[in-house]
Amino acid sequence: MKCTPVKVDLLTEEEALTLFRSIVVGNDTVLAPDVEEIAAKIAEECACLPLAIVTLAGSCRALKGTREWRNALDELISSTKDASDDVSKVFERLKFSYSRLGNKVLQDCFLYCSLYPEDHDIPVKELIEYWIAEGLIAEMNSVDAKFNKGHAILGKLTSRCLLNSFTDGSGGECVRMHDLIRDMALIITASSPRFMVKAGERLGSVPYEDWSEDLERISFMHSWIRGLPVTPPVCPRLTTLLLSHIHNFEEIPDSFFTYMCCLEVLDLSNNSLKSLPESISNLENLHALLLEDCYRLADMPSLKKLKALKVFKLTQSKIEELPEGIEELINLRKLDLSYNRGLGPFPSWKLRRLSKLQYLRTDTTKIQVSVEDLLCLKQLKVVAVHFHNVQELNRYVRSQQFQGMEKYRLIVGKEVGSFAVNLGNEVVICPAESVPFGSVADDLVLPANVNYFHLFEVHDLVSLSAIPCWNGARDLRACSVKRCNGLECIFSEDGQISLGTVESLSLDDLPRFRVLFDRIAPPHNIYSNLKELSFWACPTVKNIFPVQFLQNFPNLESLRAYKCNNLEDIVSETAEMSDWGDHEDDSNTISLPKLKGLYLGFLPSLKSIYNGMMVCHSIEEVEVRKCPLVRRLPLSLHMDSEQATAPPSLKDIMGEDKWWESLVWDDPRAKQILQPFQRQPGTYRFTQTFFFLEQQAPLKI
């Protein structure tokens, strides 16, 4: 790709001082006069380079008093006096911020980021997990406490401007290293501590002589290499080896790990390995063995000598039997066996030997655990497991041990596919066909702090209001119902439940589902917090909202309806609705003040979104795909000083050109005003924050 060089001018001395001051104390605070003078000299030492100013200013935020400021200036001048050229001076100025971290743990955590490829978006959660595995974060009794410590470390590094924090497109927390900051870190690790970093590089092979005896950490993550040395490298000081996400990485020489006796962290995740070499079995100092998403892995050597192992992650593999010797991992804190769909069983005596476990995942496997097994794991804080039946779930939820659980996913019944939600506190019901759920629905116990509740293939349930335990779930945020062939409604006259805290409701593949409310008027604000409502393959639904019920959805942000073949109206005012009282507003205009997205697709019978007009000041996206009978877009124009404009937040109206040209407009100005926002729909993909789709990647906890 051709790049055009862009000249970035240096700052003036005044601009440099202003930038420096704004980072140290902000724009609303002034420095003491004597400190201001020193700050000006430090800014001057940065040679008006913006990155150097930002980085040094970050390191000076914690300085207190004139003497600390003078000491910082003295150290900065001293650090650059032996630099032989301008480039060396720049790196020494950047290194000054690293040196002033003071704490070796902070320095090591910072240097660890250089193991990632250049310009890489580093997931915060993954990074902290590495730090925990490396022992950079001390052992604690709480999983949350370890992550809190990791976030505190990141806070210090970002506040010193050594890392930039941001949120990626999917909402995940990430950090990134500036190229020059990373170069500075690599210069440091070229000597002590000694790293070999080939992350993100395209390599033929790595010469044997590059594997020197003084290496402490090695990273090939996200790289392209043909293979590893056949002769086992002699790396007696090596503690970290990251071989994850390597393109077409299919084989490791059998004796490769023979002379890596101090290895503590080994990451072989996201590779095409079919088996692991026997030499792994002798890594007696190994603390973390990471084998996530190894789709082709079918064979593993014995683990019985790896008694120092604290973290073992084996997910999405073809492994069908527990690795030999897993019961000998008596120091194990974290065990993740999720999404090994052929894996099972896990004998009780083996599981109970792992008494130090704080984190256990066996969800989406054939492994089912007993309450007795879990109660033997006294230190357990995070759990995601399958139970045989509802009675087992109830016993565990009522146990004293469960009251201290930090995160959980409790599944009754069989494996149910992939989850597309971040781990919260979840209960999933997918009972065996031979066990009618209706017979135990009255007995079901939901934890008071459950956030997500999911029903799969519960065929003998007609209404969700038949489950009385809803009322005790005071923190419930999301509910999804999928492939429940008998379900007809959410609320019926036979029972009342409280869903006032629910923010997301997903209804998927429900052949008999007809209405949200059956023969009852909804209690006021029954869905006052609902933000996302989704219908997918509900062929019996004819309309979603009677217009009189919209007042119960004041916070609705996203509405999706796909593949509901008999859906005729989104908002309707049908004759039978007259029983629920008069419509408050006879103007034929409704308001959905928080609605951001309206997504309609593959609805062959849909005739109307709404017969009147919809005022949606927050609307950002509208999608109408494969809805051939829809002839009106009831979007009200925004009036700004008597000038008609598009809704202020509108970004896209997605619909085929043929459909757009066929629309009939109530306001003759509307088509011209909205035309710039119309575009062809992209590749079809149905996504939902709290929805389940087998095609989506499984969650990472």
PDB file of N, CA and C in Angstrom, residues 290-329:
ATOM      1  N   LEU A 290      -2.107 -22.559  27.906  1.00  0.00           N
ATOM      2  CA  LEU A 290      -3.255 -21.936  27.257  1.00  0.00           C
ATOM      3  C   LEU A 290      -3.460 -22.549  25.878  1.00  0.00           C
ATOM      4  N   LEU A 291      -4.596 -23.206  25.706  1.00  0.00           N
ATOM      5  CA  LEU A 291      -4.922 -23.904  24.461  1.00  0.00           C
ATOM      6  C   LEU A 291      -6.343 -23.540  24.036  1.00  0.00           C
ATOM      7  N   GLU A 292      -6.596 -22.259  23.879  1.00  0.00           N
ATOM      8  CA  GLU A 292      -7.929 -21.800  23.500  1.00  0.00           C
ATOM      9  C   GLU A 292      -8.141 -21.943  21.994  1.00  0.00           C
ATOM     10  N   ASP A 293      -9.335 -22.368  21.632  1.00  0.00           N
ATOM     11  CA  ASP A 293      -9.761 -22.415  20.225  1.00  0.00           C
ATOM     12  C   ASP A 293      -8.780 -23.184  19.350  1.00  0.00           C
ATOM     13  N   CYS A 294      -8.364 -24.333  19.849  1.00  0.00           N
ATOM     14  CA  CYS A 294      -7.501 -25.225  19.068  1.00  0.00           C
ATOM     15  C   CYS A 294      -8.407 -26.256  18.392  1.00  0.00           C
ATOM     16  N   TYR A 295      -9.023 -25.866  17.297  1.00  0.00           N
ATOM     17  CA  TYR A 295     -10.120 -26.616  16.695  1.00  0.00           C
ATOM     18  C   TYR A 295      -9.721 -28.018  16.233  1.00  0.00           C
ATOM     19  N   ARG A 296      -8.451 -28.212  15.915  1.00  0.00           N
ATOM     20  CA  ARG A 296      -8.028 -29.499  15.358  1.00  0.00           C
ATOM     21  C   ARG A 296      -7.325 -30.382  16.382  1.00  0.00           C
ATOM     22  N   LEU A 297      -7.107 -29.865  17.559  1.00  0.00           N
ATOM     23  CA  LEU A 297      -6.354 -30.610  18.574  1.00  0.00           C
ATOM     24  C   LEU A 297      -7.149 -31.821  19.058  1.00  0.00           C
ATOM     25  N   ALA A 298      -6.563 -33.008  18.910  1.00  0.00           N
ATOM     26  CA  ALA A 298      -7.265 -34.240  19.281  1.00  0.00           C
ATOM     27  C   ALA A 298      -6.464 -35.112  20.231  1.00  0.00           C
ATOM     28  N   ASP A 299      -5.229 -34.744  20.488  1.00  0.00           N
ATOM     29  CA  ASP A 299      -4.384 -35.614  21.317  1.00  0.00           C
ATOM     30  C   ASP A 299      -3.480 -34.768  22.198  1.00  0.00           C
ATOM     31  N   MET A 300      -3.386 -35.152  23.479  1.00  0.00           N
ATOM     32  CA  MET A 300      -2.547 -34.422  24.428  1.00  0.00           C
ATOM     33  C   MET A 300      -1.693 -35.387  25.222  1.00  0.00           C
ATOM     34  N   PRO A 301      -0.476 -34.959  25.587  1.00  0.00           N
ATOM     35  CA  PRO A 301       0.360 -35.797  26.447  1.00  0.00           C
ATOM     36  C   PRO A 301      -0.104 -35.715  27.900  1.00  0.00           C
ATOM     37  N   SER A 302       0.515 -36.484  28.746  1.00  0.00           N
ATOM     38  CA  SER A 302       0.166 -36.510  30.171  1.00  0.00           C
ATOM     39  C   SER A 302       0.504 -35.179  30.843  1.00  0.00           C
ATOM     40  N   LEU A 303      -0.327 -34.807  31.811  1.00  0.00           N
ATOM     41  CA  LEU A 303      -0.105 -33.578  32.579  1.00  0.00           C
ATOM     42  C   LEU A 303       0.339 -33.869  34.010  1.00  0.00           C
ATOM     43  N   LYS A 304       0.554 -35.116  34.355  1.00  0.00           N
ATOM     44  CA  LYS A 304       0.713 -35.469  35.768  1.00  0.00           C
ATOM     45  C   LYS A 304       1.931 -34.847  36.439  1.00  0.00           C
ATOM     46  N   LYS A 305       2.957 -34.451  35.659  1.00  0.00           N
ATOM     47  CA  LYS A 305       4.136 -33.820  36.258  1.00  0.00           C
ATOM     48  C   LYS A 305       3.990 -32.306  36.407  1.00  0.00           C
ATOM     49  N   LEU A 306       2.941 -31.742  35.853  1.00  0.00           N
ATOM     50  CA  LEU A 306       2.801 -30.280  35.844  1.00  0.00           C
ATOM     51  C   LEU A 306       2.114 -29.799  37.122  1.00  0.00           C
ATOM     52  N   LYS A 307       2.664 -30.162  38.260  1.00  0.00           N
ATOM     53  CA  LYS A 307       2.020 -29.879  39.544  1.00  0.00           C
ATOM     54  C   LYS A 307       2.032 -28.400  39.900  1.00  0.00           C
ATOM     55  N   ALA A 308       2.876 -27.603  39.231  1.00  0.00           N
ATOM     56  CA  ALA A 308       2.910 -26.158  39.502  1.00  0.00           C
ATOM     57  C   ALA A 308       1.853 -25.404  38.704  1.00  0.00           C
ATOM     58  N   LEU A 309       1.154 -26.102  37.815  1.00  0.00           N
ATOM     59  CA  LEU A 309       0.202 -25.442  36.921  1.00  0.00           C
ATOM     60  C   LEU A 309      -0.937 -24.790  37.710  1.00  0.00           C
ATOM     61  N   LYS A 310      -1.186 -23.512  37.396  1.00  0.00           N
ATOM     62  CA  LYS A 310      -2.260 -22.762  38.055  1.00  0.00           C
ATOM     63  C   LYS A 310      -3.403 -22.429  37.100  1.00  0.00           C
ATOM     64  N   VAL A 311      -3.081 -22.327  35.808  1.00  0.00           N
ATOM     65  CA  VAL A 311      -4.092 -21.985  34.805  1.00  0.00           C
ATOM     66  C   VAL A 311      -4.009 -22.993  33.667  1.00  0.00           C
ATOM     67  N   PHE A 312      -5.136 -23.651  33.379  1.00  0.00           N
ATOM     68  CA  PHE A 312      -5.208 -24.583  32.254  1.00  0.00           C
ATOM     69  C   PHE A 312      -6.480 -24.284  31.474  1.00  0.00           C
ATOM     70  N   LYS A 313      -6.296 -23.825  30.229  1.00  0.00           N
ATOM     71  CA  LYS A 313      -7.430 -23.507  29.360  1.00  0.00           C
ATOM     72  C   LYS A 313      -7.335 -24.373  28.110  1.00  0.00           C
ATOM     73  N   LEU A 314      -8.359 -25.172  27.897  1.00  0.00           N
ATOM     74  CA  LEU A 314      -8.457 -26.034  26.722  1.00  0.00           C
ATOM     75  C   LEU A 314      -9.875 -25.897  26.187  1.00  0.00           C
ATOM     76  N   THR A 315     -10.051 -25.143  25.101  1.00  0.00           N
ATOM     77  CA  THR A 315     -11.397 -24.868  24.598  1.00  0.00           C
ATOM     78  C   THR A 315     -11.486 -25.123  23.096  1.00  0.00           C
ATOM     79  N   GLN A 316     -12.688 -25.455  22.642  1.00  0.00           N
ATOM     80  CA  GLN A 316     -12.993 -25.613  21.215  1.00  0.00           C
ATOM     81  C   GLN A 316     -12.060 -26.602  20.525  1.00  0.00           C
ATOM     82  N   SER A 317     -11.754 -27.695  21.190  1.00  0.00           N
ATOM     83  CA  SER A 317     -10.868 -28.693  20.599  1.00  0.00           C
ATOM     84  C   SER A 317     -11.653 -29.950  20.239  1.00  0.00           C
ATOM     85  N   LYS A 318     -10.945 -30.945  19.709  1.00  0.00           N
ATOM     86  CA  LYS A 318     -11.547 -32.243  19.413  1.00  0.00           C
ATOM     87  C   LYS A 318     -11.258 -33.265  20.509  1.00  0.00           C
ATOM     88  N   ILE A 319     -10.710 -32.814  21.608  1.00  0.00           N
ATOM     89  CA  ILE A 319     -10.408 -33.706  22.724  1.00  0.00           C
ATOM     90  C   ILE A 319     -11.708 -34.305  23.262  1.00  0.00           C
ATOM     91  N   GLU A 320     -11.725 -35.628  23.454  1.00  0.00           N
ATOM     92  CA  GLU A 320     -12.930 -36.303  23.936  1.00  0.00           C
ATOM     93  C   GLU A 320     -12.745 -36.920  25.319  1.00  0.00           C
ATOM     94  N   GLU A 321     -11.514 -37.015  25.781  1.00  0.00           N
ATOM     95  CA  GLU A 321     -11.251 -37.544  27.117  1.00  0.00           C
ATOM     96  C   GLU A 321     -10.387 -36.558  27.881  1.00  0.00           C
ATOM     97  N   LEU A 322     -10.588 -36.499  29.191  1.00  0.00           N
ATOM     98  CA  LEU A 322      -9.761 -35.622  30.012  1.00  0.00           C
ATOM     99  C   LEU A 322      -8.295 -35.990  29.853  1.00  0.00           C
ATOM    100  N   PRO A 323      -7.406 -34.992  29.772  1.00  0.00           N
ATOM    101  CA  PRO A 323      -5.978 -35.301  29.674  1.00  0.00           C
ATOM    102  C   PRO A 323      -5.523 -36.163  30.847  1.00  0.00           C
ATOM    103  N   GLU A 324      -4.671 -37.103  30.568  1.00  0.00           N
ATOM    104  CA  GLU A 324      -4.140 -37.973  31.617  1.00  0.00           C
ATOM    105  C   GLU A 324      -3.425 -37.143  32.684  1.00  0.00           C
ATOM    106  N   GLY A 325      -3.695 -37.455  33.926  1.00  0.00           N
ATOM    107  CA  GLY A 325      -3.013 -36.795  35.032  1.00  0.00           C
ATOM    108  C   GLY A 325      -3.628 -35.483  35.463  1.00  0.00           C
ATOM    109  N   ILE A 326      -4.805 -35.120  34.943  1.00  0.00           N
ATOM    110  CA  ILE A 326      -5.396 -33.828  35.313  1.00  0.00           C
ATOM    111  C   ILE A 326      -5.671 -33.758  36.808  1.00  0.00           C
ATOM    112  N   GLU A 327      -5.911 -34.897  37.427  1.00  0.00           N
ATOM    113  CA  GLU A 327      -6.181 -34.905  38.868  1.00  0.00           C
ATOM    114  C   GLU A 327      -4.945 -34.570  39.699  1.00  0.00           C
ATOM    115  N   GLU A 328      -3.762 -34.566  39.074  1.00  0.00           N
ATOM    116  CA  GLU A 328      -2.523 -34.239  39.788  1.00  0.00           C
ATOM    117  C   GLU A 328      -2.247 -32.737  39.816  1.00  0.00           C
ATOM    118  N   LEU A 329      -3.070 -31.955  39.168  1.00  0.00           N
ATOM    119  CA  LEU A 329      -2.845 -30.503  39.104  1.00  0.00           C
ATOM    120  C   LEU A 329      -3.410 -29.848  40.364  1.00  0.00           C
TER     121      LEU A 329
END
